Amino acid sequence: MSASEIRKQTLKQLRAARTGMMSAEWMFALEKADPERQVQAAKELLRVHHAIQKLENAELADIRDKLLENEAALAQGADQLESALENLVQVKAVLKAVAGLLVTAARIVALIA
Amino acid sequence: MVHRSALIDRNRLLVILGFAIVLGACAVGTARINQFEEFAQAGTRFADTVPPVLDEAFRVAVATDSLVLTQARVGLRSSEDRLKAIEQSNRNLTERIAILSDLKRQASLLGAYFVALQALAHTDAESSGMTEVASGIVGALGKLSPRIASAKIGGSPVSDFLAPVVSLTFTAFQSAALNRELRKNGTIIERQLDLQQAALTAIADAMRAELEIHAVAADRDSIVLPFVRDGTLPSDWAQRRADAFQRQTQLRSVDAAAKAAQSLRSSYVALVENRLDETNLTALLLDINSIVTLLEGVRGRQ
C-alpha cells in the first residue's frame, strides 16, 4: 500500500471516529460519565479532529506541489499560444499585402494600357 | 474537334473536382478548429468555477472546526486546554487557506491557457477578415484581366471558389498551429487536469465528511435530543425529521466539481485523439454547470 493510500485509509477511519463522537449516542454516554472521563473524551475529539485537519492539509499540499512543478511549463504553453496567434495575424497581414500588391499592379496595368 | 472538346470537358471536370476537394478540406479543418474553440470555452468556464468552490470548501471547514470546538469546550475544564485547542485549530486552518490560495492560482493559470487556446481557435477566416481579403484579391485580379472577372468554373464565377481557397490557406495555418500546440503541451495539460481532479476529489471528500458532521449535529440537537428527553416536542418536529432525510441525498452533490474535472480531462484526451464529439461536449458542459448547483445547495444548508 502506498503512502497516499495509507493516508486515505487513515483519514477515512478518523473521519468516521469524529462523526461518531458528534452523535447523540456519544453525547448520552458522556452525560453519564465522570468529569475526568468527560475531559478525556473532549481531548480525544480534538486530537482526532486536528489529526484530520493535518492529514487533509498534507494531502492537498502534495497535489499543490505537483501542480507547481508544471507551473512554468503551463505558463510557457500559454505564451506559445499567444505567439502562434501573432503568427496567424501575420499570415493575415501577408495575404492582405498580396491583395494590396495586386491592386497596385492593376493600377499600373491600367496606366500603361 | 471532338477530341479537343472532350479534353476541355475533362479539364473542366478536374478543376471542379479539385475545388470540391478544397471546399471539403476547408469544412473538415473548420470542424476540428471549432472543437478546439468549444473545448477551450468549457475549460475556461471550469477554471472560473474552481475559486468559488475552494472558497466554499474553506467556509465549510471553518464552520466544522467551530462546531467541534464548541462541543469539545463543554468537556474541557481549564482555560489552558481551551487556548491550546483553538490555537491548534487556527494553525491548521491558516495552513489550509494558504494551500487553497495556491490551488486557486493554479486554476487561474490553467484558465489563462484556455483563454489563449480559445483566442487561437476563434481566429477563424471570417472573423479575421479573410473573406474580405479574398474579395479584395478577386477584385484586383479582375482589374488586371477582365477575362478573370468574367471567368466561370462549372457555371459559377471564379470568385465563388477563391474565397474558400484563401479560407483553407488560413484554416490550414490555424489547424497546424493548434495541432502543434497539442503535440508540444498536450502531456503537461493532461497532467494539470489530472492534478486538478485529484485536488477537487480530496476537497470533495473533506467537504462530504464535514457536511455530514453538521447534519449529525443538527439531527442530534433538533430531532433526537428533543425526542429522547422529557418535555413537549417542538411543533415542527415531524417536518425537521423529514427534512433531515432529504438532506442526506443532497450530500452527494459535493462530487460535482471533482466529476467536472474528470469530465474535462476525458474530453481533453478525446480532443488530442481527434474523437471529441458534440455528445462529449454537452456532457462536459452539464458537469461544469452542476458545480453552480453544488455551491447554491451547500450555501442553502448552512
CSV table of C-alpha atoms in Angstrom, one decimal:
chain,number,residue,atom,x,y,z
A,1,MET,CA,0.0,0.0,0.0
A,2,SER,CA,1.4,3.4,-1.0
A,3,ALA,CA,1.8,6.3,1.5
A,4,SER,CA,-1.1,8.1,-0.3
A,5,GLU,CA,-3.4,5.0,0.1
A,6,ILE,CA,-2.4,4.6,3.8
A,7,ARG,CA,-3.2,8.3,4.3
A,8,LYS,CA,-6.6,7.9,2.6
A,9,GLN,CA,-7.5,4.9,4.7
A,10,THR,CA,-6.4,6.6,7.9
A,11,LEU,CA,-8.5,9.7,7.0
A,12,LYS,CA,-11.5,7.5,6.4
A,13,GLN,CA,-11.2,5.9,9.8
A,14,LEU,CA,-10.5,9.2,11.6
A,15,ARG,CA,-13.5,10.9,9.9
A,16,ALA,CA,-15.8,8.0,11.0
A,17,ALA,CA,-14.5,8.3,14.5
A,18,ARG,CA,-15.1,12.1,14.6
A,19,THR,CA,-18.6,11.7,13.3
A,20,GLY,CA,-19.3,9.1,15.9
A,21,MET,CA,-18.1,11.5,18.7
A,22,MET,CA,-20.6,14.1,17.5
A,23,SER,CA,-23.5,11.8,17.6
A,24,ALA,CA,-26.4,11.7,20.1
A,25,GLU,CA,-25.3,8.3,21.4
A,26,TRP,CA,-21.9,9.5,22.3
A,27,MET,CA,-23.3,12.6,24.0
A,28,PHE,CA,-25.7,10.4,26.1
A,29,ALA,CA,-22.8,8.1,27.1
A,30,LEU,CA,-20.7,11.1,28.2
A,31,GLU,CA,-23.5,12.6,30.2
A,32,LYS,CA,-23.4,9.6,32.5
A,33,ALA,CA,-19.6,9.5,32.7
A,34,ASP,CA,-17.5,11.0,35.5
A,35,PRO,CA,-15.9,14.5,34.9
A,36,GLU,CA,-12.4,13.0,34.3
A,37,ARG,CA,-13.8,10.8,31.5
A,38,GLN,CA,-15.6,13.8,30.0
A,39,VAL,CA,-12.3,15.8,29.9
A,40,GLN,CA,-10.5,12.8,28.2
A,41,ALA,CA,-13.4,12.5,25.7
A,42,ALA,CA,-13.2,16.2,24.8
A,43,LYS,CA,-9.4,16.0,24.3
A,44,GLU,CA,-9.8,12.8,22.2
A,45,LEU,CA,-12.3,14.5,20.0
A,46,LEU,CA,-9.9,17.4,19.4
A,47,ARG,CA,-6.9,15.0,18.8
A,48,VAL,CA,-8.9,13.2,16.1
A,49,HIS,CA,-10.2,16.5,14.6
A,50,HIS,CA,-6.8,18.1,14.5
A,51,ALA,CA,-5.2,14.9,13.0
A,52,ILE,CA,-7.8,15.0,10.3
A,53,GLN,CA,-7.0,18.6,9.5
A,54,LYS,CA,-3.3,17.9,9.3
A,55,LEU,CA,-3.7,14.9,7.1
A,56,GLU,CA,-6.1,16.8,4.8
A,57,ASN,CA,-3.6,19.7,4.6
A,58,ALA,CA,-0.8,17.2,3.8
A,59,GLU,CA,-2.8,15.6,1.0
A,60,LEU,CA,-3.7,18.9,-0.6
A,61,ALA,CA,-0.1,20.2,-0.2
A,62,ASP,CA,1.2,17.2,-2.1
A,63,ILE,CA,-1.1,17.9,-5.0
A,64,ARG,CA,-0.3,21.6,-4.9
A,65,ASP,CA,3.5,20.8,-5.1
A,66,LYS,CA,3.0,18.6,-8.1
A,67,LEU,CA,0.9,21.4,-9.8
A,68,LEU,CA,3.8,23.8,-9.0
A,69,GLU,CA,6.3,21.5,-10.8
A,70,ASN,CA,4.4,22.1,-14.1
A,71,GLU,CA,3.6,25.8,-13.5
A,72,ALA,CA,6.5,27.1,-15.6
A,73,ALA,CA,5.7,24.8,-18.5
A,74,LEU,CA,2.0,25.8,-18.3
A,75,ALA,CA,2.8,29.5,-18.4
A,76,GLN,CA,5.1,28.9,-21.3
A,77,GLY,CA,2.4,27.0,-23.1
A,78,ALA,CA,0.1,30.0,-22.8
A,79,ASP,CA,2.9,32.3,-24.1
A,80,GLN,CA,3.4,29.9,-27.0
A,81,LEU,CA,-0.3,30.1,-27.9
A,82,GLU,CA,-0.1,33.8,-28.0
A,83,SER,CA,2.9,33.6,-30.3
A,84,ALA,CA,1.0,31.3,-32.5
A,85,LEU,CA,-1.8,33.8,-32.6
A,86,GLU,CA,0.6,36.6,-33.6
A,87,ASN,CA,1.9,34.3,-36.4
A,88,LEU,CA,-1.6,33.8,-37.6
A,89,VAL,CA,-2.2,37.5,-37.6
A,90,GLN,CA,1.0,37.8,-39.7
A,91,VAL,CA,-0.4,35.3,-42.2
A,92,LYS,CA,-3.5,37.5,-42.5
A,93,ALA,CA,-1.2,40.5,-43.0
A,94,VAL,CA,0.7,38.7,-45.7
A,95,LEU,CA,-2.5,37.8,-47.5
A,96,LYS,CA,-3.6,41.4,-47.2
A,97,ALA,CA,-0.3,42.6,-48.6
A,98,VAL,CA,-0.7,40.2,-51.6
A,99,ALA,CA,-4.2,41.8,-52.2
A,100,GLY,CA,-2.6,45.2,-51.9
A,101,LEU,CA,0.1,44.3,-54.4
A,102,LEU,CA,-2.4,43.1,-56.9
A,103,VAL,CA,-4.4,46.3,-56.6
A,104,THR,CA,-1.3,48.3,-57.2
A,105,ALA,CA,-0.4,46.0,-60.2
A,106,ALA,CA,-3.9,46.5,-61.6
A,107,ARG,CA,-3.5,50.3,-61.4
A,108,ILE,CA,-0.1,50.2,-63.2
A,109,VAL,CA,-1.5,48.0,-65.9
A,110,ALA,CA,-4.4,50.5,-66.3
A,111,LEU,CA,-1.9,53.4,-66.6
A,112,ILE,CA,0.2,51.6,-69.1
A,113,ALA,CA,-2.7,50.5,-71.2
B,1,MET,CA,-12.5,18.8,-83.0
B,2,VAL,CA,-14.5,16.3,-80.9
B,3,HIS,CA,-11.3,15.1,-79.3
B,4,ARG,CA,-10.3,18.7,-78.3
B,5,SER,CA,-13.9,19.3,-76.9
B,6,ALA,CA,-13.6,16.1,-74.8
B,7,LEU,CA,-10.2,17.3,-73.4
B,8,ILE,CA,-11.7,20.7,-72.4
B,9,ASP,CA,-14.6,19.0,-70.7
B,10,ARG,CA,-12.3,16.6,-68.8
B,11,ASN,CA,-10.1,19.5,-67.6
B,12,ARG,CA,-13.1,21.5,-66.5
B,13,LEU,CA,-14.3,18.4,-64.6
B,14,LEU,CA,-10.9,18.1,-62.9
B,15,VAL,CA,-10.9,21.7,-61.9
B,16,ILE,CA,-14.4,21.4,-60.5
B,17,LEU,CA,-13.4,18.2,-58.6
B,18,GLY,CA,-10.3,20.0,-57.3
B,19,PHE,CA,-12.3,22.8,-55.9
B,20,ALA,CA,-14.8,20.4,-54.4
B,21,ILE,CA,-11.9,18.7,-52.5
B,22,VAL,CA,-10.7,22.2,-51.4
B,23,LEU,CA,-14.2,23.0,-50.1
B,24,GLY,CA,-14.4,19.6,-48.3
B,25,ALA,CA,-11.0,20.0,-46.7
B,26,CYS,CA,-12.0,23.5,-45.6
B,27,ALA,CA,-15.1,22.1,-43.9
B,28,VAL,CA,-13.2,19.3,-42.1
B,29,GLY,CA,-10.4,21.8,-41.0
B,30,THR,CA,-13.0,24.2,-39.7
B,31,ALA,CA,-14.9,21.5,-37.8
B,32,ARG,CA,-11.7,20.5,-36.0
B,33,ILE,CA,-10.9,24.1,-35.1
B,34,ASN,CA,-14.4,24.6,-33.8
B,35,GLN,CA,-13.8,21.6,-31.5
B,36,PHE,CA,-10.7,23.3,-30.1
B,37,GLU,CA,-12.7,26.5,-29.5
B,38,GLU,CA,-15.6,24.8,-27.8
B,39,PHE,CA,-13.3,22.7,-25.6
B,40,ALA,CA,-11.3,25.8,-24.7
B,41,GLN,CA,-14.5,27.7,-23.7
B,42,ALA,CA,-15.5,24.8,-21.5
B,43,GLY,CA,-12.0,24.8,-19.9
B,44,THR,CA,-12.2,28.5,-19.2
B,45,ARG,CA,-15.7,28.1,-17.6
B,46,PHE,CA,-14.4,25.2,-15.4
B,47,ALA,CA,-11.3,27.2,-14.3
B,48,ASP,CA,-13.6,30.1,-13.4
B,49,THR,CA,-15.8,27.9,-11.1
B,50,VAL,CA,-12.8,26.5,-9.1
B,51,PRO,CA,-12.1,29.5,-6.9
B,52,PRO,CA,-15.7,29.8,-5.6
B,53,VAL,CA,-15.7,26.0,-4.9
B,54,LEU,CA,-12.4,26.4,-2.9
B,55,ASP,CA,-13.8,29.4,-1.0
B,56,GLU,CA,-16.9,27.4,-0.1
B,57,ALA,CA,-14.8,24.4,0.9
B,58,PHE,CA,-12.8,26.7,3.3
B,59,ARG,CA,-16.0,28.2,4.7
B,60,VAL,CA,-17.4,24.8,5.5
B,61,ALA,CA,-14.0,23.7,7.0
B,62,VAL,CA,-14.1,26.7,9.4
B,63,ALA,CA,-17.8,26.1,10.3
B,64,THR,CA,-17.0,22.5,11.1
B,65,ASP,CA,-14.0,23.4,13.2
B,66,SER,CA,-16.1,25.9,15.2
B,67,LEU,CA,-18.8,23.1,15.7
B,68,VAL,CA,-16.2,20.7,17.0
B,69,LEU,CA,-14.5,23.3,19.2
B,70,THR,CA,-17.9,24.3,20.7
B,71,GLN,CA,-18.7,20.7,21.6
B,72,ALA,CA,-15.2,20.0,23.0
B,73,ARG,CA,-15.2,23.2,25.1
B,74,VAL,CA,-18.0,21.7,27.2
B,75,GLY,CA,-15.7,18.9,28.3
B,76,LEU,CA,-12.5,21.0,28.7
B,77,ARG,CA,-12.3,22.3,32.2
B,78,SER,CA,-9.2,24.5,32.1
B,79,SER,CA,-8.7,27.7,30.1
B,80,GLU,CA,-5.2,26.4,29.2
B,81,ASP,CA,-6.7,23.4,27.4
B,82,ARG,CA,-9.2,25.6,25.6
B,83,LEU,CA,-6.5,28.0,24.5
B,84,LYS,CA,-4.4,25.1,23.2
B,85,ALA,CA,-7.3,23.7,21.3
B,86,ILE,CA,-8.3,26.9,19.5
B,87,GLU,CA,-4.6,27.8,18.7
B,88,GLN,CA,-4.0,24.4,17.1
B,89,SER,CA,-7.2,24.8,15.0
B,90,ASN,CA,-6.1,28.2,13.9
B,91,ARG,CA,-2.7,27.0,12.8
B,92,ASN,CA,-4.3,24.2,10.8
B,93,LEU,CA,-6.8,26.5,9.1
B,94,THR,CA,-4.1,29.1,8.3
B,95,GLU,CA,-2.1,26.4,6.6
B,96,ARG,CA,-5.3,25.2,4.8
B,97,ILE,CA,-6.1,28.7,3.4
B,98,ALA,CA,-2.5,29.1,2.1
B,99,ILE,CA,-2.8,25.8,0.2
B,100,LEU,CA,-6.2,26.7,-1.2
B,101,SER,CA,-4.8,30.0,-2.3
B,102,ASP,CA,-2.1,28.2,-4.3
B,103,LEU,CA,-4.7,25.9,-5.8
B,104,LYS,CA,-6.8,28.9,-6.9
B,105,ARG,CA,-3.7,30.4,-8.6
B,106,GLN,CA,-3.1,27.1,-10.4
B,107,ALA,CA,-6.7,27.1,-11.6
B,108,SER,CA,-6.2,30.7,-12.8
B,109,LEU,CA,-3.1,29.7,-14.8
B,110,LEU,CA,-5.0,26.9,-16.4
B,111,GLY,CA,-7.8,29.3,-17.2
B,112,ALA,CA,-5.3,31.7,-18.9
B,113,TYR,CA,-4.0,28.8,-21.0
B,114,PHE,CA,-7.6,28.0,-22.1
B,115,VAL,CA,-8.3,31.7,-22.9
B,116,ALA,CA,-5.2,31.7,-25.2
B,117,LEU,CA,-6.3,28.5,-26.8
B,118,GLN,CA,-9.7,29.9,-27.4
B,119,ALA,CA,-8.3,33.0,-28.9
B,120,LEU,CA,-6.2,31.0,-31.4
B,121,ALA,CA,-9.1,28.7,-32.3
B,122,HIS,CA,-11.6,31.6,-32.5
B,123,THR,CA,-9.5,33.5,-35.1
B,124,ASP,CA,-11.5,31.9,-37.9
B,125,ALA,CA,-11.3,33.1,-41.6
B,126,GLU,CA,-14.5,35.2,-41.3
B,127,SER,CA,-13.8,36.9,-38.0
B,128,SER,CA,-10.2,37.7,-39.1
B,129,GLY,CA,-11.4,39.5,-42.2
B,130,MET,CA,-10.0,36.8,-44.5
B,131,THR,CA,-13.2,36.7,-46.6
B,132,GLU,CA,-12.7,40.5,-47.3
B,133,VAL,CA,-9.1,39.8,-48.2
B,134,ALA,CA,-10.3,37.1,-50.7
B,135,SER,CA,-12.8,39.5,-52.2
B,136,GLY,CA,-10.1,42.1,-52.5
B,137,ILE,CA,-7.8,39.7,-54.3
B,138,VAL,CA,-10.6,38.7,-56.7
B,139,GLY,CA,-11.5,42.4,-57.4
B,140,ALA,CA,-7.8,43.2,-58.0
B,141,LEU,CA,-7.4,40.2,-60.3
B,142,GLY,CA,-10.5,41.3,-62.2
B,143,LYS,CA,-8.9,44.7,-62.9
B,144,LEU,CA,-5.7,43.0,-64.1
B,145,SER,CA,-7.7,40.9,-66.5
B,146,PRO,CA,-11.3,41.3,-67.4
B,147,ARG,CA,-11.3,37.7,-68.6
B,148,ILE,CA,-10.7,36.7,-64.9
B,149,ALA,CA,-13.6,38.9,-63.8
B,150,SER,CA,-16.0,37.2,-66.2
B,151,ALA,CA,-14.5,33.7,-65.9
B,152,LYS,CA,-16.7,30.9,-64.7
B,153,ILE,CA,-16.0,27.4,-63.4
B,154,GLY,CA,-18.8,24.9,-63.8
B,155,GLY,CA,-21.2,27.7,-64.3
B,156,SER,CA,-20.2,29.6,-61.1
B,157,PRO,CA,-17.9,32.7,-61.1
B,158,VAL,CA,-14.3,32.3,-60.1
B,159,SER,CA,-14.9,34.5,-57.0
B,160,ASP,CA,-17.1,31.7,-55.5
B,161,PHE,CA,-14.0,29.4,-55.4
B,162,LEU,CA,-11.3,31.8,-54.5
B,163,ALA,CA,-12.7,32.7,-51.1
B,164,PRO,CA,-12.6,29.1,-49.8
B,165,VAL,CA,-9.1,28.7,-51.1
B,166,VAL,CA,-8.0,31.7,-49.1
B,167,SER,CA,-10.0,30.4,-46.1
B,168,LEU,CA,-8.4,27.0,-46.5
B,169,THR,CA,-4.9,28.6,-46.5
B,170,PHE,CA,-5.8,30.4,-43.3
B,171,THR,CA,-7.5,27.3,-41.8
B,172,ALA,CA,-4.5,25.2,-42.7
B,173,PHE,CA,-2.2,27.6,-40.9
B,174,GLN,CA,-4.5,27.7,-37.9
B,175,SER,CA,-5.1,24.0,-37.8
B,176,ALA,CA,-1.3,23.4,-38.0
B,177,ALA,CA,-0.8,25.8,-35.1
B,178,LEU,CA,-3.4,24.1,-32.9
B,179,ASN,CA,-2.1,20.6,-33.7
B,180,ARG,CA,1.4,21.8,-33.0
B,181,GLU,CA,0.2,23.0,-29.6
B,182,LEU,CA,-1.3,19.6,-28.8
B,183,ARG,CA,2.0,17.9,-29.7
B,184,LYS,CA,4.1,20.3,-27.6
B,185,ASN,CA,2.0,20.8,-24.5
B,186,GLY,CA,-0.6,18.0,-24.5
B,187,THR,CA,1.1,15.9,-21.8
B,188,ILE,CA,1.5,18.9,-19.5
B,189,ILE,CA,-2.1,20.0,-19.9
B,190,GLU,CA,-3.4,16.4,-19.3
B,191,ARG,CA,-1.2,16.2,-16.2
B,192,GLN,CA,-2.5,19.5,-14.8
B,193,LEU,CA,-6.1,18.4,-15.4
B,194,ASP,CA,-5.4,15.1,-13.7
B,195,LEU,CA,-4.0,17.0,-10.6
B,196,GLN,CA,-6.9,19.4,-10.6
B,197,GLN,CA,-9.2,16.4,-10.5
B,198,ALA,CA,-7.2,14.9,-7.6
B,199,ALA,CA,-7.3,18.2,-5.7
B,200,LEU,CA,-11.1,18.6,-6.1
B,201,THR,CA,-11.7,14.9,-5.2
B,202,ALA,CA,-9.7,15.4,-2.0
B,203,ILE,CA,-11.7,18.6,-1.2
B,204,ALA,CA,-15.0,16.9,-2.1
B,205,ASP,CA,-14.1,14.0,0.4
B,206,ALA,CA,-13.3,16.5,3.1
B,207,MET,CA,-16.5,18.6,2.5
B,208,ARG,CA,-18.6,15.4,2.5
B,209,ALA,CA,-17.3,14.4,5.9
B,210,GLU,CA,-17.7,18.0,7.2
B,211,LEU,CA,-21.3,18.4,6.0
B,212,GLU,CA,-22.0,15.0,7.5
B,213,ILE,CA,-20.9,16.3,10.9
B,214,HIS,CA,-23.2,19.3,10.5
B,215,ALA,CA,-26.1,17.0,9.6
B,216,VAL,CA,-25.3,14.7,12.5
B,217,ALA,CA,-25.1,17.6,15.0
B,218,ALA,CA,-28.3,19.2,13.6
B,219,ASP,CA,-30.2,15.9,13.8
B,220,ARG,CA,-28.9,15.3,17.3
B,221,ASP,CA,-29.9,18.8,18.6
B,222,SER,CA,-33.2,19.3,16.8
B,223,ILE,CA,-34.6,15.8,16.4
B,224,VAL,CA,-33.0,13.1,18.6
B,225,LEU,CA,-32.4,15.0,21.9
B,226,PRO,CA,-35.9,16.7,22.0
B,227,PHE,CA,-37.5,13.2,21.4
B,228,VAL,CA,-35.4,11.4,23.9
B,229,ARG,CA,-35.5,13.9,26.7
B,230,ASP,CA,-38.6,14.7,28.8
B,231,GLY,CA,-40.8,17.6,27.7
B,232,THR,CA,-43.0,18.6,24.8
B,233,LEU,CA,-41.8,18.0,21.3
B,234,PRO,CA,-41.4,21.2,19.1
B,235,SER,CA,-44.4,21.8,16.8
B,236,ASP,CA,-42.3,21.3,13.7
B,237,TRP,CA,-40.5,18.2,14.9
B,238,ALA,CA,-42.0,15.9,12.2
B,239,GLN,CA,-41.0,18.4,9.5
B,240,ARG,CA,-37.5,18.7,10.8
B,241,ARG,CA,-37.2,14.9,10.7
B,242,ALA,CA,-38.5,14.7,7.1
B,243,ASP,CA,-36.0,17.5,6.1
B,244,ALA,CA,-33.2,15.5,7.7
B,245,PHE,CA,-33.8,12.6,5.4
B,246,GLN,CA,-33.8,14.9,2.3
B,247,ARG,CA,-30.5,16.5,3.4
B,248,GLN,CA,-28.8,13.1,3.1
B,249,THR,CA,-29.5,13.0,-0.6
B,250,GLN,CA,-28.0,16.5,-1.1
B,251,LEU,CA,-24.7,15.4,0.3
B,252,ARG,CA,-23.9,13.6,-2.9
B,253,SER,CA,-23.8,16.9,-4.9
B,254,VAL,CA,-20.4,17.8,-3.4
B,255,ASP,CA,-18.9,15.5,-6.0
B,256,ALA,CA,-19.9,17.8,-8.8
B,257,ALA,CA,-16.7,19.8,-9.1
B,258,ALA,CA,-14.5,16.7,-9.0
B,259,LYS,CA,-16.7,15.0,-11.6
B,260,ALA,CA,-16.4,18.1,-13.9
B,261,ALA,CA,-12.6,17.9,-13.6
B,262,GLN,CA,-12.7,14.3,-14.6
B,263,SER,CA,-15.0,15.1,-17.5
B,264,LEU,CA,-12.7,17.9,-18.6
B,265,ARG,CA,-9.7,15.6,-18.6
B,266,SER,CA,-11.5,12.9,-20.6
B,267,SER,CA,-12.7,15.4,-23.1
B,268,TYR,CA,-9.1,16.8,-23.5
B,269,VAL,CA,-7.8,13.3,-24.2
B,270,ALA,CA,-10.6,12.9,-26.8
B,271,LEU,CA,-9.6,16.2,-28.4
B,272,VAL,CA,-6.0,15.1,-28.7
B,273,GLU,CA,-7.1,11.8,-30.2
B,274,ASN,CA,-9.4,13.7,-32.6
B,275,ARG,CA,-12.6,11.9,-31.4
B,276,LEU,CA,-14.2,14.7,-29.4
B,277,ASP,CA,-17.9,15.0,-30.5
B,278,GLU,CA,-21.0,17.0,-29.5
B,279,THR,CA,-22.1,14.4,-27.0
B,280,ASN,CA,-18.8,14.7,-25.1
B,281,LEU,CA,-19.0,18.5,-25.1
B,282,THR,CA,-22.7,18.5,-24.0
B,283,ALA,CA,-21.9,16.1,-21.1
B,284,LEU,CA,-18.9,18.3,-20.1
B,285,LEU,CA,-20.9,21.5,-20.0
B,286,LEU,CA,-23.6,19.8,-17.9
B,287,ASP,CA,-21.0,18.7,-15.4
B,288,ILE,CA,-19.5,22.2,-15.2
B,289,ASN,CA,-22.9,23.7,-14.8
B,290,SER,CA,-23.7,21.3,-11.9
B,291,ILE,CA,-20.8,22.9,-9.9
B,292,VAL,CA,-23.0,26.1,-9.7
B,293,THR,CA,-25.8,23.9,-8.3
B,294,LEU,CA,-23.4,22.4,-5.8
B,295,LEU,CA,-22.5,25.9,-4.5
B,296,GLU,CA,-26.1,27.0,-4.2
B,297,GLY,CA,-27.1,23.8,-2.5
B,298,VAL,CA,-24.3,23.9,0.1
B,299,ARG,CA,-24.9,27.6,0.9
B,300,GLY,CA,-28.6,26.9,1.4
B,301,ARG,CA,-27.9,24.3,4.1
B,302,GLN,CA,-25.5,26.5,6.2
